[in-house]
Coordinates of C-alpha atoms and ligand atoms in Angstrom, one line a residue:
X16 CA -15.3 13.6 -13.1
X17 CA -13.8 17.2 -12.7
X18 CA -15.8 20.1 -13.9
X19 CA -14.0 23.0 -15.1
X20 CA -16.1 26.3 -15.8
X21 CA -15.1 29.1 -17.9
X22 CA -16.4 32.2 -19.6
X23 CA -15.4 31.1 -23.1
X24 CA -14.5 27.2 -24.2
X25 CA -13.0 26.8 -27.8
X26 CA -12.9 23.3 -29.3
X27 CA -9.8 23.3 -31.3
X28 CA -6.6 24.2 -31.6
X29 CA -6.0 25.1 -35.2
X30 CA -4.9 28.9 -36.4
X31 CA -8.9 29.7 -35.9
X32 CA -9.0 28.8 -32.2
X33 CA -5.8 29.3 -31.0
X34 CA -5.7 33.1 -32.2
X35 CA -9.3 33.3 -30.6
X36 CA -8.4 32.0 -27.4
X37 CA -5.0 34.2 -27.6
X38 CA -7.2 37.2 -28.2
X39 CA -9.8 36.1 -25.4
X40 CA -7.3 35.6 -23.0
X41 CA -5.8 39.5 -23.7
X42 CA -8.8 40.6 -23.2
X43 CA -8.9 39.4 -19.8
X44 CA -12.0 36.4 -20.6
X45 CA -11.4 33.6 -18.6
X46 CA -10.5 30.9 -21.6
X47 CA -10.2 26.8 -22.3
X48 CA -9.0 25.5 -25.1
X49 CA -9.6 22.0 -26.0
X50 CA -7.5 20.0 -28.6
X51 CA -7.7 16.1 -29.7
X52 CA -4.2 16.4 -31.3
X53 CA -1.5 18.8 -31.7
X54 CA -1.4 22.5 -31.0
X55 CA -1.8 24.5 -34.2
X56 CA -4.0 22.3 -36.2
X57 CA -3.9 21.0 -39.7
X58 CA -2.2 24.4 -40.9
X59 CA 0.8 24.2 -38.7
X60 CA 1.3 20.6 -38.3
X61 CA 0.0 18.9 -42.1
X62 CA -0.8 22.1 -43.9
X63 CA 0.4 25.5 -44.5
X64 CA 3.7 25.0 -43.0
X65 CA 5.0 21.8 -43.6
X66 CA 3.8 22.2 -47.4
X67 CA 5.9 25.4 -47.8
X68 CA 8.7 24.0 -46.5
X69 CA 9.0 21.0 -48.8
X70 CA 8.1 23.3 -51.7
X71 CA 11.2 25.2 -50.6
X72 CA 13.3 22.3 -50.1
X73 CA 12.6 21.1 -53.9
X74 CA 13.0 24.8 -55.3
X75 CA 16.4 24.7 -53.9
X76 CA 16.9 21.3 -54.9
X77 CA 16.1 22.2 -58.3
X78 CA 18.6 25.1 -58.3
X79 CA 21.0 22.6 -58.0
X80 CA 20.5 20.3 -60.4
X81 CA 19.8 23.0 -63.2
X82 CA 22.8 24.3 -61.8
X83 CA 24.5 20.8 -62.4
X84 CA 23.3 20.1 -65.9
X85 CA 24.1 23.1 -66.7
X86 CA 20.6 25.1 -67.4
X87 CA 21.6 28.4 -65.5
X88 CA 21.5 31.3 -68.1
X89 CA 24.1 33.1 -65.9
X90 CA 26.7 30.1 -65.5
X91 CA 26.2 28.6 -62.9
X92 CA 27.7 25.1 -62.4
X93 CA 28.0 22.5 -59.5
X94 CA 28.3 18.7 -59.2
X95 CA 24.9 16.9 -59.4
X96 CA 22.9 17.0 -56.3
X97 CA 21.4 14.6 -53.7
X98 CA 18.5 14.6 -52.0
X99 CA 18.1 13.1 -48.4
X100 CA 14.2 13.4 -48.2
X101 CA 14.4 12.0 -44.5
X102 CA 16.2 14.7 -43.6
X103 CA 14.4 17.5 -45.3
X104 CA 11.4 15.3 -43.7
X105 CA 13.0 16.1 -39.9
X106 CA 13.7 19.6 -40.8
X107 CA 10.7 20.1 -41.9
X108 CA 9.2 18.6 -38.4
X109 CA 11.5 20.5 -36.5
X110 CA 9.8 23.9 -37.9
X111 CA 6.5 22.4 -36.8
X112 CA 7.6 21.5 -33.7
X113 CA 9.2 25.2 -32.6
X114 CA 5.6 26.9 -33.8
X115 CA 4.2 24.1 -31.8
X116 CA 5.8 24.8 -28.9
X117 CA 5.2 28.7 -29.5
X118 CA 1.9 28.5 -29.7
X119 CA 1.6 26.8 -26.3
X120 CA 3.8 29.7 -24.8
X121 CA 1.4 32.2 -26.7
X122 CA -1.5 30.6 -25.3
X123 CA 0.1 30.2 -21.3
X124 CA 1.2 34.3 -21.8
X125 CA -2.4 35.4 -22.5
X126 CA -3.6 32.7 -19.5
X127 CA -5.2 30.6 -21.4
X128 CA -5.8 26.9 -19.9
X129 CA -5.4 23.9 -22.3
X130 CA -7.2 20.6 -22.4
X131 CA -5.5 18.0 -24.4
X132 CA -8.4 15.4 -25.2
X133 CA -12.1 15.0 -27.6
X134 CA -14.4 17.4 -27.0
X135 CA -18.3 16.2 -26.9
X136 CA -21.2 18.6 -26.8
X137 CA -23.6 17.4 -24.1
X138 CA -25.6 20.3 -24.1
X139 CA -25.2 24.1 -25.6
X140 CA -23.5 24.8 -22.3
X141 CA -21.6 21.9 -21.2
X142 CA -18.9 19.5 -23.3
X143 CA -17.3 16.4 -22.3
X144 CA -13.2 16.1 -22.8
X145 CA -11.8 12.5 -23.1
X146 CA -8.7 13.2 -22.0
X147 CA -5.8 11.0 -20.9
X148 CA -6.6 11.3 -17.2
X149 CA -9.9 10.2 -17.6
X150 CA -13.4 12.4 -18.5
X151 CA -13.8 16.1 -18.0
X152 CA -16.6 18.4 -18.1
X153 CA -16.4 21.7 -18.9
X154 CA -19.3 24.5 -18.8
X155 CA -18.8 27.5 -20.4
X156 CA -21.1 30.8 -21.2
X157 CA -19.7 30.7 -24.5
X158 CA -18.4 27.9 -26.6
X159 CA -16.7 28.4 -30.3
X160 CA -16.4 25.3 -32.6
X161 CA -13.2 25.0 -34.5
X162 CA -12.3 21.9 -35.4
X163 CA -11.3 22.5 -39.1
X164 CA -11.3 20.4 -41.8
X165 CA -9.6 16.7 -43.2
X166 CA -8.8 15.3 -46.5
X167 CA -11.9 14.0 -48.4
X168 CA -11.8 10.2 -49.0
X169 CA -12.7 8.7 -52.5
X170 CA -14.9 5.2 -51.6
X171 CA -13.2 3.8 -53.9
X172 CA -9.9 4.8 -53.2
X173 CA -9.7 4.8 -49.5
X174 CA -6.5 6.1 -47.4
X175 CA -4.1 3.4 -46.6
X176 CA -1.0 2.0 -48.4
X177 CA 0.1 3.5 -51.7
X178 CA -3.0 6.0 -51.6
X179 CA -2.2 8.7 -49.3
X180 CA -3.3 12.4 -48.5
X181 CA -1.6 15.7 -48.5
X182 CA -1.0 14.8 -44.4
X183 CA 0.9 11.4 -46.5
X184 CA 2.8 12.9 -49.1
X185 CA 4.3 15.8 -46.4
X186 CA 6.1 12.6 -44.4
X187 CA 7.3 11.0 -47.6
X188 CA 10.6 9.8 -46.3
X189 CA 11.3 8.1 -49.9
X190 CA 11.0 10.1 -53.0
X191 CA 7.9 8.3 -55.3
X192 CA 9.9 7.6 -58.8
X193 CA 5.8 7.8 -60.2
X194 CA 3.5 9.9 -58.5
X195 CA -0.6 10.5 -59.4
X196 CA -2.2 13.2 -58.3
X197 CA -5.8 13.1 -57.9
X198 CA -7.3 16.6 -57.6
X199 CA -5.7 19.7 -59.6
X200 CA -6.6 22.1 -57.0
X201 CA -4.1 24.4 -55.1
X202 CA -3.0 21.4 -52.7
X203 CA -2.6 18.9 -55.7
X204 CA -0.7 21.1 -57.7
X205 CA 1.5 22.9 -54.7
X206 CA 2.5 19.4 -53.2
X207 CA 2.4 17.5 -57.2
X208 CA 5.1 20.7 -58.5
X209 CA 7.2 20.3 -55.6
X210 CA 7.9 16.1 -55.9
X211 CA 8.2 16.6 -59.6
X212 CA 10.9 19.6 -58.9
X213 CA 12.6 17.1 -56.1
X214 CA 12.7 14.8 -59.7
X215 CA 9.2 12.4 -59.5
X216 CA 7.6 11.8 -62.5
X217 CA 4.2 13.2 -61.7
X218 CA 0.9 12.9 -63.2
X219 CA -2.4 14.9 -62.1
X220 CA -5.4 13.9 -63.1
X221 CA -8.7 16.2 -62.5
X222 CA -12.4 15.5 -63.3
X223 CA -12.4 19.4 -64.5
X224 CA -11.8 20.4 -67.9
X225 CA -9.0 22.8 -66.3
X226 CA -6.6 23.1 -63.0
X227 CA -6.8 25.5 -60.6
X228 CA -10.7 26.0 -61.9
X229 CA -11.1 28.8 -58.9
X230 CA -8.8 30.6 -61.3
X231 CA -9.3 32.2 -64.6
X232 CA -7.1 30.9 -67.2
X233 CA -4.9 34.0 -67.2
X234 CA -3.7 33.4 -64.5
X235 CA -3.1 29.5 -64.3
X236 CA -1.6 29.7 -68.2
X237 CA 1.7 30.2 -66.9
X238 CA 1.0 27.8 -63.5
X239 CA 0.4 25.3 -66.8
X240 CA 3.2 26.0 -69.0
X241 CA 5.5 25.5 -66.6
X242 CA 4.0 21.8 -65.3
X243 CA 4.6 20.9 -68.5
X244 CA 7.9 22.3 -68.7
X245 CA 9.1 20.1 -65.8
X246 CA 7.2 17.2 -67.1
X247 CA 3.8 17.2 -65.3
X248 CA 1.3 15.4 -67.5
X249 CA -2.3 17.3 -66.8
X250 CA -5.1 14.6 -67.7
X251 CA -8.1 17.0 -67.8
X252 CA -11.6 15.9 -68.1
X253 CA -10.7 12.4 -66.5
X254 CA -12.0 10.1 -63.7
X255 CA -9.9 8.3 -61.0
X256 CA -12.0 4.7 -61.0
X257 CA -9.8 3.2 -58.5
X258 CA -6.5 1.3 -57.8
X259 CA -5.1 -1.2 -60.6
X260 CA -5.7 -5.2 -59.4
X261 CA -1.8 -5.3 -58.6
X262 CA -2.2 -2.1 -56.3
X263 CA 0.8 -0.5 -58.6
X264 CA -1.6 2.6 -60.0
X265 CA -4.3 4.1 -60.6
X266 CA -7.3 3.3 -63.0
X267 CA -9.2 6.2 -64.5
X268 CA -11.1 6.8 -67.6
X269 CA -10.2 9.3 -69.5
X270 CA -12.3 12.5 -71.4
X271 CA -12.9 10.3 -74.5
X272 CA -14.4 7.4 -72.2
X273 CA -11.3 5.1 -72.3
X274 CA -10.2 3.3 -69.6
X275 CA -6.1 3.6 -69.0
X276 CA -4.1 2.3 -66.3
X277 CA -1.4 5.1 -64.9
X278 CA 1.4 3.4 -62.9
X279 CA 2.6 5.0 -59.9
X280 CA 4.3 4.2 -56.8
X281 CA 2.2 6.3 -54.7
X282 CA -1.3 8.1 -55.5
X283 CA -2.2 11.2 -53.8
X284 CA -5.7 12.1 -53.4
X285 CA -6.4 15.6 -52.8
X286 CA -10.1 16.1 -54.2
X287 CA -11.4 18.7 -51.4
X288 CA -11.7 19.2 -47.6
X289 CA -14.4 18.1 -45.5
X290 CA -15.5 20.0 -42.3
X291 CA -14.5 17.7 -39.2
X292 CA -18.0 17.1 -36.6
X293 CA -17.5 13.4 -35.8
X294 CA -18.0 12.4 -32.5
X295 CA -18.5 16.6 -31.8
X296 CA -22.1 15.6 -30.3
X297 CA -23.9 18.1 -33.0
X298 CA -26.8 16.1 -32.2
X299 CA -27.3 17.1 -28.6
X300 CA -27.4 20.8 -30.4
X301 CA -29.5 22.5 -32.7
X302 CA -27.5 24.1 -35.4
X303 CA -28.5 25.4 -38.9
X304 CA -25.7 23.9 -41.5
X305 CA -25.0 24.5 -44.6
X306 CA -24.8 21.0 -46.3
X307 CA -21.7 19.1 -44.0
X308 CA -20.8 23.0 -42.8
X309 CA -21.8 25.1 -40.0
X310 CA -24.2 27.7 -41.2
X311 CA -22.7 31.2 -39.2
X312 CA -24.1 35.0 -39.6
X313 CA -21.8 38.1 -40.0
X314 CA -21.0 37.9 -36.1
X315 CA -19.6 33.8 -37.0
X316 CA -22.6 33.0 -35.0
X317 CA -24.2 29.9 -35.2
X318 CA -28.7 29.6 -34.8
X319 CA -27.7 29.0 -31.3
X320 CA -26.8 31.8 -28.4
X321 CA -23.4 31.3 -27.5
X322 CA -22.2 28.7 -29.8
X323 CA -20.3 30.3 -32.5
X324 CA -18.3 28.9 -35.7
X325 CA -15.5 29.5 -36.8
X326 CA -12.5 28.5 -39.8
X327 CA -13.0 25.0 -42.4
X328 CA -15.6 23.7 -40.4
X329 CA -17.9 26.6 -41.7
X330 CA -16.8 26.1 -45.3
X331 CA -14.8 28.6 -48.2
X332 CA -12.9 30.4 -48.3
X333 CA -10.8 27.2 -45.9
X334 CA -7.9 29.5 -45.1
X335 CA -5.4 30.0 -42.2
X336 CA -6.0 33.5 -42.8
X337 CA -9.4 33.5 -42.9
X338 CA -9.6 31.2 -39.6
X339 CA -7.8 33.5 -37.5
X340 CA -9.0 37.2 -38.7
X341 CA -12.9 35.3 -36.9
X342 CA -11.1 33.9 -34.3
X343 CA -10.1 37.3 -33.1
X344 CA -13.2 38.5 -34.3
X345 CA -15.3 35.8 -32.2
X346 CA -13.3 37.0 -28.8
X347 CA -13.9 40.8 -28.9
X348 CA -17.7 39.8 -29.7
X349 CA -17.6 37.6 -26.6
X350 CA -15.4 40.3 -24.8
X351 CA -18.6 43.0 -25.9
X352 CA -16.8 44.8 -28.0
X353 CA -18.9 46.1 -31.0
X354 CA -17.5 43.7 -34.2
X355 CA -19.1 42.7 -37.6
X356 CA -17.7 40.4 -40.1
X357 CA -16.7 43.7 -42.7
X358 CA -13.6 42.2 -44.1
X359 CA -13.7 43.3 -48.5
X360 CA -11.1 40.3 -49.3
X361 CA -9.1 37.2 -48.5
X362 CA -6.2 37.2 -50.5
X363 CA -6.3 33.2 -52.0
X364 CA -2.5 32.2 -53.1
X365 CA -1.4 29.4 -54.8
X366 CA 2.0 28.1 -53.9
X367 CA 2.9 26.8 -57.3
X368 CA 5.4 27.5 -59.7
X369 CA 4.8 30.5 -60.6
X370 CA 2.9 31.9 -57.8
X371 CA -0.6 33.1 -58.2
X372 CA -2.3 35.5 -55.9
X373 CA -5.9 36.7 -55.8
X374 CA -7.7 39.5 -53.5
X375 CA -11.4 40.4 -54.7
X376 CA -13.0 40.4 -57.4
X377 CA -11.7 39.0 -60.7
X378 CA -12.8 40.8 -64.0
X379 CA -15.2 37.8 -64.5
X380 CA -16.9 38.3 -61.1
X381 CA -17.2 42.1 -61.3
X382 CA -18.8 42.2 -64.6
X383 CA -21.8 39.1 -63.5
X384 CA -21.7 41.8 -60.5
X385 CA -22.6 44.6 -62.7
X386 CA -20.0 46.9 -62.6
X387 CA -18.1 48.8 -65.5
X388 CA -14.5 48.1 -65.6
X389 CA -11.3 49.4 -66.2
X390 CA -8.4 46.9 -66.0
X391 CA -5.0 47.4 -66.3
X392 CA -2.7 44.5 -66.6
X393 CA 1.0 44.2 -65.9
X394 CA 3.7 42.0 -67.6
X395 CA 6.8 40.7 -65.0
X396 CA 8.8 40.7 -68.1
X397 CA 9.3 44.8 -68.3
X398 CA 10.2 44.7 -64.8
X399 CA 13.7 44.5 -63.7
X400 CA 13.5 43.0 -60.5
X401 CA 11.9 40.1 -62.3
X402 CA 14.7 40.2 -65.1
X403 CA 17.0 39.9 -62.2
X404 CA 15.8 37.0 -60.5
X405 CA 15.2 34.7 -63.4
X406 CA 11.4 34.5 -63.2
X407 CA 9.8 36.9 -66.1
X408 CA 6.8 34.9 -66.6
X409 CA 3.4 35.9 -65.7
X410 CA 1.7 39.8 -64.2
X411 CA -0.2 42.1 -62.0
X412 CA -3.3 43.0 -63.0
X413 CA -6.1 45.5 -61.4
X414 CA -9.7 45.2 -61.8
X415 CA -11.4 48.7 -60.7
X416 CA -15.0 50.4 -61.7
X417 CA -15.1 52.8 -64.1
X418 CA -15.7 56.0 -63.2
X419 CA -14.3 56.0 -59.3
X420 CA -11.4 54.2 -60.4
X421 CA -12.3 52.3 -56.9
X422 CA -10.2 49.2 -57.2
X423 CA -12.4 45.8 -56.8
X424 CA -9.9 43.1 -57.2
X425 CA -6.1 42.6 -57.9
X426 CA -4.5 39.2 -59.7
X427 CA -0.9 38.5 -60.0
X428 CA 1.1 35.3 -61.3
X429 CA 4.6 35.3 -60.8
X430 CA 7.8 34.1 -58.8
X431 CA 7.3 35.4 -55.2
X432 CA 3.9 37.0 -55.8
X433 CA 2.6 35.8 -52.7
X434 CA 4.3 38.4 -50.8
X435 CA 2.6 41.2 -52.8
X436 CA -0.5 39.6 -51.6
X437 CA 0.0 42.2 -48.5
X438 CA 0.0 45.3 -50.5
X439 CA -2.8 43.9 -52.3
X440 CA -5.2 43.0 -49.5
X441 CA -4.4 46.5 -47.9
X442 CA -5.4 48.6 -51.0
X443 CA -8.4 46.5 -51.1
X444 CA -9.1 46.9 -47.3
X445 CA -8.6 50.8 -47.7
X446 CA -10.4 51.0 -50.5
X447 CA -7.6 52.1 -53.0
X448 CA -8.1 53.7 -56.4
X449 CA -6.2 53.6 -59.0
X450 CA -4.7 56.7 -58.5
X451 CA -4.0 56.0 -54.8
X452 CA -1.8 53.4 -56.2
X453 CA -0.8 54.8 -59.1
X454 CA 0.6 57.7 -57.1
X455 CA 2.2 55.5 -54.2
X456 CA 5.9 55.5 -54.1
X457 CA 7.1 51.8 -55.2
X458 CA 10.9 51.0 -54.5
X459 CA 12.8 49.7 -57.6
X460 CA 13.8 47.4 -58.3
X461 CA 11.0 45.7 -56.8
X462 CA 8.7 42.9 -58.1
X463 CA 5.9 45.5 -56.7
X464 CA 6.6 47.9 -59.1
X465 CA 4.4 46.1 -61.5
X466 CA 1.4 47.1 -59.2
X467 CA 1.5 51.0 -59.9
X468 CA 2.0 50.0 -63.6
X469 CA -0.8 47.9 -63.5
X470 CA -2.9 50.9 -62.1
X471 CA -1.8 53.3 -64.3
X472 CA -2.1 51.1 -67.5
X473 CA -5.4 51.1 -66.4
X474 CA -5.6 54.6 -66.3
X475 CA -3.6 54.5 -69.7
X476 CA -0.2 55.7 -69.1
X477 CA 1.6 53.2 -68.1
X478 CA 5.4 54.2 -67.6
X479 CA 7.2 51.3 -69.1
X480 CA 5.2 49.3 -71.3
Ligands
FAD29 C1 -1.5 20.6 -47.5 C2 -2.3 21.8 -47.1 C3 -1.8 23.1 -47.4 C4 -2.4 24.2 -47.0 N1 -1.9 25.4 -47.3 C5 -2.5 26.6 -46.9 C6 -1.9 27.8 -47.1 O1 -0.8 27.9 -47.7 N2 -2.5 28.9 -46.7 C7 -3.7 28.8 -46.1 O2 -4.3 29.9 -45.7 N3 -4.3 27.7 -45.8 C8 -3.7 26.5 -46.2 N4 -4.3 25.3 -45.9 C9 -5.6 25.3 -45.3 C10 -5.4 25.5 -43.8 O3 -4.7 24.5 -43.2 C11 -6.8 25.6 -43.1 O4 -7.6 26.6 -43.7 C12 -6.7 26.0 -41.6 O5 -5.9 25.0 -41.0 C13 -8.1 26.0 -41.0 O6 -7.9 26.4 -39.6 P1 -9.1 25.9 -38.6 O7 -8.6 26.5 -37.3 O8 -10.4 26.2 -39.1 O9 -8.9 24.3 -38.5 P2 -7.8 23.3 -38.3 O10 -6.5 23.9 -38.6 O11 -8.2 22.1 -39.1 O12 -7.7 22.9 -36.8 C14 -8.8 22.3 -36.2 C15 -8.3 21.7 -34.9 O13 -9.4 21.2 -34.2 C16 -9.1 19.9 -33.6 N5 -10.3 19.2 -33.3 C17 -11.2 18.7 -34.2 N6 -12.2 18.1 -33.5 C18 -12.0 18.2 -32.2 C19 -12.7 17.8 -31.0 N7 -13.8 17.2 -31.1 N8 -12.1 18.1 -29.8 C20 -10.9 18.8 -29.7 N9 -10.2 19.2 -30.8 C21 -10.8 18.9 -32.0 C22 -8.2 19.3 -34.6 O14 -7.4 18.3 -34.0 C23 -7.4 20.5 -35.1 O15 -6.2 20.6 -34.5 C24 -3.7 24.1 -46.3 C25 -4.2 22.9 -46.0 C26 -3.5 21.8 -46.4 C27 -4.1 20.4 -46.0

């Protein structure tokens, strides 16, 4: 068996370990990577990307068809469109496969050596690799789990023919005519809007008395009004109880304790994340965990010396973003360099339709928090740029304490939001007031615009409301 050593070992590939090994590797730590499957993890190859890409492919393909019926307000027509889902299916894989491929040159420029193979804690120094070649043993001062996260499975509606996952309904090669989603979180709801844009009849169906329950009902009203506008039915309050005998739907019982039977040609389940530590060899260690999760400490370090966590596998926030802002954090720790887990928000979007964005504190959470509030809130419909694009519906809105006008949190729903999320998280970072962005320069016509509104409303003078 070959025995590699190393200064720093991280288990898994995903935006978490990658970006820490890239980081490690810059900073001159001799670094091993270890993945089972593909570079990237579930974000690049069954998550963030491919999702966005078939949420793209059905916006556009919903451009066409409202430009075929004739629905555009500015007149707009075209023939009726066609959807080739195989081929928005290899497009889609291509994308994954060029970040693929650039994240192996990333990780060969900062001289980072990759292991393709299972990793296995022997010891809190030493992990076995199955890899293709046979067993490897690697020993390392300093190891960093990040093996993310996978699909929760119901027990009685296991993965496997019409029941599929998120990593399922992304290589769809055949459009479902009836499609149950189980779950209205952000995944449900970003992967259930796009099939029912690309023309699926879609159903959700969430144990919750709302969607998107993460999200005050501001901010997911317009998220709602617009599933039903393309058809969505929202069965709130209900219970998936398992397939129908004939396999051709889903049973549930619904929030007045009925039974109903919801046909559908494929069900998707997407009911929460669980962190992956099979076959990891957590019993040869002895780590603190929260529940399933990896308990980690402002540093992502785990109760043992050397062994840090980092990404799903310790729990929420499960972002990309999140992932890789303590990967890099991890490496300069290991590298000595002085670093705390400071961070004062993770922006959390939802890719629906409209978009919603969230950074900080919501008014709910910064009044149970104590503090005094002034909020100012926004409407896309008095902003141009919104006019302009055809997408009115929804607002900015800032949360900041009285008195310093310090700004806590910052909410938008809207077309394109997601890219504000930027300006947000920075204000928040800097620890903005309202005047700070109030008095910042906004170019027009820009959907950002409504950001210095929503701080001056809040100051009460608002310029165009
Ligand atoms: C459909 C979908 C859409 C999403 N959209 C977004 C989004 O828009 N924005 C966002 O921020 N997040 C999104 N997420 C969440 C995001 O994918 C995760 O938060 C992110 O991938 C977590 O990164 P990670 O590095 O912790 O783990 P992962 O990305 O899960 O990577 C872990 C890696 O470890 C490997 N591994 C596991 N065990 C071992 C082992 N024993 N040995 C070797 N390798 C191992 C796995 O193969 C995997 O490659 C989405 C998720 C899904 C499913």
């Amino acid at each position: 068996m070959t025995e590699i050593t190393c200064k720093l070992l991280v288990i898994g590939a995903g935006p978490g370990g990658y970006v820490c090994a890239i980081r490690a590797g810059q900073l001159g730590i001799d670094t091993v990577i270890v993945e089972s499957t593909k570079l990237g993890g579930s974000c690049l190859n069954v998550g963030c990307i491919p999702s966005k890409a078939m949420i793209h492919v059905a916006e556009e393909f919903e451009k066409a068809a409202d430009a075929a019926a004739g629905r555009t307000p500015f007149g707009l027509t075209a023939g009726a469109p066609a959807l080739d889902l195989k081929q928005a299916v290899a497009w889609k894989d291509g994308i994954v496969q060029r970040l693929n491929n650039g994240v192996a040159a990333l990780l060969r420029k900062a001289k980072v050596k990759i292991v393709h193979g299972r990793a296995r804690f022997r010891d809190g120094k030493t992990v076995t690799v199955e890899t293709e070649t046979g067993p490897r043993t690697i020993k390392a001062e300093a190891i960093v789990i990040a093996t993310g996260s996978a699909p929760v499975e119901l027990p009685f509606l296991p993965f496997g023919g019409n029941v599929i996952s998120s990593t399922g309904a992304l290589a769809l090669t055949e459009l479902p005519k009836r499609l149950v989603v189980v779950g209205g979180g952000y995944i449900g709801l970003e992967l259930g809007t796009a099939f029912a844009r690309m023309g699926s009849k879609v159903m959700v169906v969430e144990a919750m008395d709302r969607i998107l329950p993460l999200y005050d009902t501001e901010l997911t009203g317009p998220v709602s009004k617009r599933l039903t506008a393309l058809g969505v039915e929202v069965l709130t309050g209900a219970k998936a109880l398992g397939p129908t005998a004939k396999g051709d739907g889903l049973r549930i019982e619904t929030a007045d304790g009925k039974e109903r039977s919801l046909p559908a040609d494929k069900v998707l389940v997407t009911v929460g994340r669980r962190p992956v530590t099979d076959g990891l060899g957590l019993e040869n260690l002895v780590l603190d965990m929260d529940g399933r999760f990896i308990r980690i400490g402002e540093r992502c370090e785990t109760s043992m010396r050397g062994i840090y966590a980092i990404g799903d596998v310790t729990g929420e926030p499960m972002l990309a973003h999140r992932a890789m802002a303590q990967g890099e954090m991890v490496a300069e720790i290991v590298a000595g360099l002085p670093r705390a887990w400071d961070k004062r928000g993770i922006a959390a979007i939802c890719f629906t339709d409209p978009e919603i964005v969230s950074v900080g504190l919501s008014p709910e959470e910064a009044k149970r928090a104590g503090h005094e509030l002034k909020i100012g809130q926004f409407p896309f419909a008095a902003n141009g740029r919104a006019m302009t694009r055809h997408g009115e519906a929804g607002f900015v809105r800032v949360v900041a304490q009285a008195g310093s006008e310090l700004v806590l949190g910052i909410q938008a729903v809207g077309q394109g939001v997601s890219e504000l999320s930027a300006a947000f998280g920075l204000a928040i970072e800097m620890g903005a007031t309202l005047q700070d962005i109030a008095g910042t320069i906004h170019a027009h016509p820009t959907l950002g615009e409504a950001f210095p509104e929503a701080a001056m409303k809040a100051l009460g003078h608002a310029l165009h409301i």
